[in-house]
mmCIF file of C-alpha atoms in Angstrom:
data_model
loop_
_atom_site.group_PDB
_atom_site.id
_atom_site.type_symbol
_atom_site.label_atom_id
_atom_site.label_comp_id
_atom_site.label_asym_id
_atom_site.label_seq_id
_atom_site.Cartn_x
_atom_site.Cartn_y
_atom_site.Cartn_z
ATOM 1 C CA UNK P 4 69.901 169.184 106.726
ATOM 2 C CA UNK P 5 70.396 169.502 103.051
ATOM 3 C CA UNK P 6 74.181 169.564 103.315
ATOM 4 C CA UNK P 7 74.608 166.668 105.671
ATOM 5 C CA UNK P 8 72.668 164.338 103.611
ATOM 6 C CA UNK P 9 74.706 165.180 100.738
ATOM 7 C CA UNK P 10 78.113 165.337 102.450
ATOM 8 C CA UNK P 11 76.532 161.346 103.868
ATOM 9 C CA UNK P 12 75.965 160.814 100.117
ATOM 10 C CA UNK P 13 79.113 161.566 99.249
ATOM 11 C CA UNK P 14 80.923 159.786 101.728
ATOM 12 C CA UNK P 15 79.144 156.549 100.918
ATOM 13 C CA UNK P 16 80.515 156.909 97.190
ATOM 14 C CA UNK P 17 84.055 157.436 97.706
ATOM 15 C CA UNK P 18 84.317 154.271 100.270
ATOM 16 C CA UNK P 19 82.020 152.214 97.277
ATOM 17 C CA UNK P 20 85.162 153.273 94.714
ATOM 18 C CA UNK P 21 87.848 151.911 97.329
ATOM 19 C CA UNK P 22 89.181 148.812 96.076
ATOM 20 C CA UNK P 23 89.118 146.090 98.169
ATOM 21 C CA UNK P 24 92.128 143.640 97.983
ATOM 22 C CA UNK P 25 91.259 140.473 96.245
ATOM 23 C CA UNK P 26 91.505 137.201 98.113
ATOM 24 C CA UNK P 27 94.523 135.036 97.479
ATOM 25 C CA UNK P 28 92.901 131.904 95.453
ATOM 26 C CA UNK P 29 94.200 128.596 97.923
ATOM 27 C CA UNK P 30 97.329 126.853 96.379
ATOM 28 C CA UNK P 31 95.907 123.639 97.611
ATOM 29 C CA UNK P 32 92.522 122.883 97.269
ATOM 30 C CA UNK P 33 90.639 121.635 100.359
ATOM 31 C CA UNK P 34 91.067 117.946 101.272
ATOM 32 C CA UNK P 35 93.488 117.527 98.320
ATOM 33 C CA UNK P 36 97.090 116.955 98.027
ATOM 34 C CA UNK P 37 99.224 119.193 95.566
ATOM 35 C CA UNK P 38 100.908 117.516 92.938
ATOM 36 C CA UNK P 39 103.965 117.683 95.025
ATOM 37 C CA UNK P 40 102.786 116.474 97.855
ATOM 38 C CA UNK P 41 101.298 113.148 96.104
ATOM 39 C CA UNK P 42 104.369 111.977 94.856
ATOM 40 C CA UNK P 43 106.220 112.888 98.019
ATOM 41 C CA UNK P 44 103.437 110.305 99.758
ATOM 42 C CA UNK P 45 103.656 108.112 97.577
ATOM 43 C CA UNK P 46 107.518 107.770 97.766
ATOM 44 C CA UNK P 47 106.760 107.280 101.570
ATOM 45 C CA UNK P 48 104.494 104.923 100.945
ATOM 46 C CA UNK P 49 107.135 102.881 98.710
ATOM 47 C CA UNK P 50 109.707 102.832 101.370
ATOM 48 C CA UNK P 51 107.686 101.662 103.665
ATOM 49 C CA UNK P 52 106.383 99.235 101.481
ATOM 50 C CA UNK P 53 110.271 98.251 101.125
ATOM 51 C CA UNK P 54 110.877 98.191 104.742
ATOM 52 C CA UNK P 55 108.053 95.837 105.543
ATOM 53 C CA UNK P 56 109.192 93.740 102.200
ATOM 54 C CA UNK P 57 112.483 92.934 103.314
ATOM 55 C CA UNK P 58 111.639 92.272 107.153
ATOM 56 C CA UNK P 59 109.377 89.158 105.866
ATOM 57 C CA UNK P 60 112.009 88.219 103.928
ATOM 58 C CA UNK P 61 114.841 88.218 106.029
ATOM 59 C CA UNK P 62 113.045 86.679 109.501
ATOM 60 C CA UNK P 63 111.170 83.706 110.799
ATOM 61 C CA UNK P 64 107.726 82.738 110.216
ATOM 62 C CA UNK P 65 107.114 83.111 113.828
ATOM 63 C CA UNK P 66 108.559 86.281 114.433
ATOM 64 C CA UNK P 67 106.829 87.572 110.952
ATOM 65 C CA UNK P 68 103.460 86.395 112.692
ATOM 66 C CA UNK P 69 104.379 87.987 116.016
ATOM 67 C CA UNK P 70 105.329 91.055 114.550
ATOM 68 C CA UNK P 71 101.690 91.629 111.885
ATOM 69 C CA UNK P 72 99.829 90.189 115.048
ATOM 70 C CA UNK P 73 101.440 93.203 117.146
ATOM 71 C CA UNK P 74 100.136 95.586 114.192
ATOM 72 C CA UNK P 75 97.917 94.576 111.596
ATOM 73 C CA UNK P 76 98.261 97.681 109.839
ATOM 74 C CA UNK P 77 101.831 96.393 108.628
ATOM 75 C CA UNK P 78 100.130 93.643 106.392
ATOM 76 C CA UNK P 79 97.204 96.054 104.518
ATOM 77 C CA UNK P 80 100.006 97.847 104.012
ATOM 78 C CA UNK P 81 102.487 95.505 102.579
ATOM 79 C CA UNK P 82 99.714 94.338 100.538
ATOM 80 C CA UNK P 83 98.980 97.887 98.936
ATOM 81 C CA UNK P 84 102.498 98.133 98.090
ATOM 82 C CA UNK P 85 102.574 94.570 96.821
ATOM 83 C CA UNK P 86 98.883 95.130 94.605
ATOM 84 C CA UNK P 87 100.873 98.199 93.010
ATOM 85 C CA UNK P 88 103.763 96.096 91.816
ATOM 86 C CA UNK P 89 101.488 93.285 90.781
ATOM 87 C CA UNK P 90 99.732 95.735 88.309
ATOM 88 C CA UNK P 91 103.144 96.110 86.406
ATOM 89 C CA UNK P 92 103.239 92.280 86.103
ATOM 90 C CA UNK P 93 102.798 90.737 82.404
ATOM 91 C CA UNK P 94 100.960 87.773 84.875
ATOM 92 C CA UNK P 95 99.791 87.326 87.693
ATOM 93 C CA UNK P 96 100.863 83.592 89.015
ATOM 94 C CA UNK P 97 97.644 83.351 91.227
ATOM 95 C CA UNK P 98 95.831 83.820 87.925
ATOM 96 C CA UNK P 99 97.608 80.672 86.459
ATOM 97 C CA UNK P 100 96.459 78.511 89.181
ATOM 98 C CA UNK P 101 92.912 79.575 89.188
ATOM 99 C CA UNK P 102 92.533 78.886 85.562
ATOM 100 C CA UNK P 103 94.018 74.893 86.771
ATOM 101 C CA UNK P 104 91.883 74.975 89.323
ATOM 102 C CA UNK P 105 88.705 75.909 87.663
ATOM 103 C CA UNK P 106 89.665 72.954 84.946
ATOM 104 C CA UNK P 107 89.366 70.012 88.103
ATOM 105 C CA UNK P 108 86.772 67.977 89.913
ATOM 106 C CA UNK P 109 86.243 69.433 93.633
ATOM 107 C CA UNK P 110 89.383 68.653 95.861
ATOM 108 C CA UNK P 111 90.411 70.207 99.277
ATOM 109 C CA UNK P 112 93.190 73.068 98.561
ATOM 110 C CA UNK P 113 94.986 74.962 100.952
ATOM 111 C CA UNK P 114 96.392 78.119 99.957
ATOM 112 C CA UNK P 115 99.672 78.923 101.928
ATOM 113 C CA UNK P 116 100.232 82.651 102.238
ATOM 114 C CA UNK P 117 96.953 83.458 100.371
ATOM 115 C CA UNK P 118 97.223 87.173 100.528
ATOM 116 C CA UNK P 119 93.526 88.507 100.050
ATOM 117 C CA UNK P 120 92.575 84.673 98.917
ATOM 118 C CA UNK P 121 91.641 85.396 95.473
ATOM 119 C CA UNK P 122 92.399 82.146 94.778
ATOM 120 C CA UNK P 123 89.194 80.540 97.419
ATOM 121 C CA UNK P 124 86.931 83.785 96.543
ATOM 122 C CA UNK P 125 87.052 82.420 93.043
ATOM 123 C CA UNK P 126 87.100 78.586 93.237
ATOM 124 C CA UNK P 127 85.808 78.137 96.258
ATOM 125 C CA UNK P 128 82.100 77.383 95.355
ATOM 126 C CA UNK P 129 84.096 74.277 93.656
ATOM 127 C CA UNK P 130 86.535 73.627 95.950
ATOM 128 C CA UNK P 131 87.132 73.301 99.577
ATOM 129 C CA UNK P 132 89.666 76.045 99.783
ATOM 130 C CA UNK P 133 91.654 76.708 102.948
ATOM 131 C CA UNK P 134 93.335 80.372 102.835
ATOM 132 C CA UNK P 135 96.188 80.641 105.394
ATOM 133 C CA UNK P 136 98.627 84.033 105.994
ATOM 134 C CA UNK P 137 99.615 86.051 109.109
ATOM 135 C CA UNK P 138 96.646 88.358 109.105
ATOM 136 C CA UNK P 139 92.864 87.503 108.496
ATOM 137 C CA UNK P 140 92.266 90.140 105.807
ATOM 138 C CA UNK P 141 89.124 88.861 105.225
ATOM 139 C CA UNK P 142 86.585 86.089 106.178
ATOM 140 C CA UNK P 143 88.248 83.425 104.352
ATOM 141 C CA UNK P 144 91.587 83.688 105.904
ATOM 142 C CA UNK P 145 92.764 81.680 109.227
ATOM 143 C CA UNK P 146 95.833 83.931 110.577
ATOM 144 C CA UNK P 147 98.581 81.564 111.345
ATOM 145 C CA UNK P 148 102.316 80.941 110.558
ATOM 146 C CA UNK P 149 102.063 78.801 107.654
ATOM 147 C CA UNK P 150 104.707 76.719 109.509
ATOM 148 C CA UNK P 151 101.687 75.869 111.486
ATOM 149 C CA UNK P 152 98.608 75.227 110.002
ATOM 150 C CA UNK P 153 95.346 74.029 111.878
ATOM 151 C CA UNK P 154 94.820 71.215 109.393
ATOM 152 C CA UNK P 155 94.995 67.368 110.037
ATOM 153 C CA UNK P 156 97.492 64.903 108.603
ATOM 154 C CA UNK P 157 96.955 64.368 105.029
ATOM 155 C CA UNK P 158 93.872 66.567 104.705
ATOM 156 C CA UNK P 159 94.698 68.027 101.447
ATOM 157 C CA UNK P 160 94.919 67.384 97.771
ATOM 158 C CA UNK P 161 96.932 70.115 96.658
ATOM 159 C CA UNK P 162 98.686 72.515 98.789
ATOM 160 C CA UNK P 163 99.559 76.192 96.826
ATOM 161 C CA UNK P 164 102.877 78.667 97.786
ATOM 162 C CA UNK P 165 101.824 81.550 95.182
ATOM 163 C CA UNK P 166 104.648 83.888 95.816
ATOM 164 C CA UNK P 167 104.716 82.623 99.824
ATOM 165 C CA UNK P 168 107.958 81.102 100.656
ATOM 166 C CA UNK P 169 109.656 84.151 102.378
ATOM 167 C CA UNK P 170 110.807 83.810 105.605
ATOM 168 C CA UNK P 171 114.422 82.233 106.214
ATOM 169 C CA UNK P 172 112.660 79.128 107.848
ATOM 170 C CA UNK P 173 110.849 78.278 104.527
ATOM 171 C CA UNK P 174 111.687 74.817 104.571
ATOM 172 C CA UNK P 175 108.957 74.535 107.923
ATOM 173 C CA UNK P 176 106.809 75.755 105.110
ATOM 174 C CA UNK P 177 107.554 73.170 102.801
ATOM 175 C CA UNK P 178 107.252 70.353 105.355
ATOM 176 C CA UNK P 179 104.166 71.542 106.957
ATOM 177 C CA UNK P 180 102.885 71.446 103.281
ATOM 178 C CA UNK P 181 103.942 67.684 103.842
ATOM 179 C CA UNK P 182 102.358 66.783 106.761
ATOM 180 C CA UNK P 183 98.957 67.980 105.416
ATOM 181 C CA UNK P 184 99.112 66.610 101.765
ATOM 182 C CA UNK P 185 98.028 63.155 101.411
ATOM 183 C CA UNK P 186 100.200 60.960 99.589
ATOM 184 C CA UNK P 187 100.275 61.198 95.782
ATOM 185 C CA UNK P 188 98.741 64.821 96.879
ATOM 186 C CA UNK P 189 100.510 67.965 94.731
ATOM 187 C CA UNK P 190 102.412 71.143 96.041
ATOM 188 C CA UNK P 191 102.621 73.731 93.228
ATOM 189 C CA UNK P 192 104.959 76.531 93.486
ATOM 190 C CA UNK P 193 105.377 79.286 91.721
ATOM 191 C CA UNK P 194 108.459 81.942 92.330
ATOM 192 C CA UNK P 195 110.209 84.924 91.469
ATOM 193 C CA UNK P 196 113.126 83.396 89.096
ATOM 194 C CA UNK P 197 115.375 85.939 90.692
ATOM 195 C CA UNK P 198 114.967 84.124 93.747
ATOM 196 C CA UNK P 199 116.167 80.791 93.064
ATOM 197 C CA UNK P 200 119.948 80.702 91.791
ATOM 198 C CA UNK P 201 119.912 76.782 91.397
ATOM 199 C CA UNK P 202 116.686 75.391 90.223
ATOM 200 C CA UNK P 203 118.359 71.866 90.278
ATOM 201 C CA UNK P 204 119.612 72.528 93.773
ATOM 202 C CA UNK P 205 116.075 73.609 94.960
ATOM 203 C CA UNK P 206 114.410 70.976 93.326
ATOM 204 C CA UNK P 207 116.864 68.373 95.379
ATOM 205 C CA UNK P 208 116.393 69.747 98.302
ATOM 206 C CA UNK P 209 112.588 69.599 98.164
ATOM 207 C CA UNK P 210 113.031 66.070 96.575
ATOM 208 C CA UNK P 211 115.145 65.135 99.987
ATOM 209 C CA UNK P 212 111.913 66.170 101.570
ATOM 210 C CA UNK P 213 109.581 63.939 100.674
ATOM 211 C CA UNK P 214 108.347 65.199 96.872
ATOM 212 C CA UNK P 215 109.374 64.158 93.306
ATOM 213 C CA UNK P 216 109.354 66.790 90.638
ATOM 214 C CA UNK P 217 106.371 66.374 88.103
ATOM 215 C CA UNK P 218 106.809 69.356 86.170
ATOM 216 C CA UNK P 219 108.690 72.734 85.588
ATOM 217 C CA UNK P 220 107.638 75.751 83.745
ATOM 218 C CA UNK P 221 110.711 78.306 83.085
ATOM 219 C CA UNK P 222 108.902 79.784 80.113
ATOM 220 C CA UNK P 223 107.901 82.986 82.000
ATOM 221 C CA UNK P 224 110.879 85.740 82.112
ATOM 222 C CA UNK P 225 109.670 87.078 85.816
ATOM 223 C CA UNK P 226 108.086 83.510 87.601
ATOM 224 C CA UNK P 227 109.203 80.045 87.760
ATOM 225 C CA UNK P 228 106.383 77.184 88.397
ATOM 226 C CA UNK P 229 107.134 73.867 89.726
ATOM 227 C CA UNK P 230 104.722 70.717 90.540
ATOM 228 C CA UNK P 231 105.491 68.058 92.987
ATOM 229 C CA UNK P 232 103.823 64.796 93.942
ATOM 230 C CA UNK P 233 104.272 64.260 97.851
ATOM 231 C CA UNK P 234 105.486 60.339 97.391
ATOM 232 C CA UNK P 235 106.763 60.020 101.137
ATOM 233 C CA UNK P 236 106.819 61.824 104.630
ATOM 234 C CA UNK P 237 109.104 64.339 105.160
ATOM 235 C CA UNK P 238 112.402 63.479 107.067
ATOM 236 C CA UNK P 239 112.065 63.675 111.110
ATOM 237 C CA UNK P 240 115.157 65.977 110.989
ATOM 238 C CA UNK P 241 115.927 69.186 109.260
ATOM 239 C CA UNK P 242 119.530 69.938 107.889
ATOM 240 C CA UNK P 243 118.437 71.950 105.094
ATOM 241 C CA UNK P 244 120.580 75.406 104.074
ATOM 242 C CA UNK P 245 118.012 78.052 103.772
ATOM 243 C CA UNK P 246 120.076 79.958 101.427
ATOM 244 C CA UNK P 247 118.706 78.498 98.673
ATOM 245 C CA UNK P 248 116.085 80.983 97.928
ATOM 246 C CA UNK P 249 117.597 84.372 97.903
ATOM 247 C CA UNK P 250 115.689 87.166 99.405
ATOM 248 C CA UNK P 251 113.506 89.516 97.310
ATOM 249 C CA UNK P 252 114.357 92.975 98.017
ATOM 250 C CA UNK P 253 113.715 96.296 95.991
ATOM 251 C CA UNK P 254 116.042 98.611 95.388
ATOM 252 C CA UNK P 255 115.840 101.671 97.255
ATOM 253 C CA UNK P 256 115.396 104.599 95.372
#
């Protein structure tokens, strides 16, 4: 009995001094992306961001609304892709009109391709802000085609396109902004000076439809801002070219 307990003894020490192997430490840790695999995400996320870009731009404002309306998800995710490249900006135009806005007595403002409608989350306890784009991103947007708003005849004092003329119709735009203005009622615009290859040219065409130019600002390298004064309705027909705002498109990379 002597024996077996110390041949059990000694059996029990020589499996303590195998080594075990040691466990492989995880490359990736859990729930998180490798370094790798970030940037190769993110670069998906950037074409995609391009692809949705250049489909607004280069398409109706009907079939841009039919297409968001068929999935939302393509708006939150132009606008993720569109709040990165604002962060790069020197300004923000949206930021410019606030800071007019916040200098005037209460008026009725609609906001034409508001995005996330900063612009009536900040003013709006002033002003009677109207926030119009194809998806309702939040409470204070009414989805629509901005071709199309659900406002009466001359219901506004100032109507705003922040960075919101891109479809190839955007002259509807600009004459829907028309109907709803009262007269001696102001459309501000403000650009990507890329976009517009004859500023006179523009401003005619725009003058042909029923505004007259009260001011320019070219001082910024990346935006340009314009004011009008509506002074008469707009035309009953359209002959515009739309080629006078070139499309913005990124680079693919």
């Amino acid at each position: 009995k002597q024996n077996q307990q110390q041949q059990q003894q000694h059996q029990n020490k020589s499996q303590s001094q195998i080594k075990k192997p040691a466990q492989k430490p995880s490359l990736t840790p859990p729930n998180k992306l490798s370094a790798l695999q970030q940037k190769m995400q993110q670069k998906l996320k950037g074409a995609r961001f391009r692809w949705i870009n250049e489909a607004l731009y280069t398409t109706t404002g009907d079939k841009a609304f039919e297409m968001v309306q068929g999935d939302p998800s393509i708006f939150e995710e132009y606008h993720q892709g569109f709040t990165a490249q604002v962060e790069k900006w020197p300004v923000n135009p949206v930021d410019m009109f606030i800071k007019q806005l916040q200098a005037r007595d209460p008026l009725v403002v609609a906001d034409m391709g508001c995005g996330e409608a900063r612009l009536a989350a900040t003013v709006g306890a002033v002003h009677t802000v109207h926030s119009f784009d194809l998806v309702a991103y939040n409470d204070l947007i009414t989805p629509c085609n901005v071709a199309d708003v659900p406002l009466a005849d001359g219901a506004a004092d100032i109507v705003i396109f922040c960075l919101a003329l891109m479809g190839t119709d955007f002259l509807k735009f600009i004459r829907e902004a028309n109907r709803i203005l009262r007269t001696g009622g102001e459309l501000k615009i403000a650009e990507v000076v890329s976009r517009v290859s004859d500023v006179a040219a523009f401003v005619a065409e725009l003058e042909g439809q029923g505004f007259k130019l009260k001011h320019k600002d070219t001082k910024n390298k990346m935006f340009i801002m314009l004011d009008f004064v509506k002074v008469r309705a707009s035309p009953a027909k359209l002959t515009a070219n739309p080629g006078l705002l070139k499309p913005c498109i990124y680079k693919r990379r």
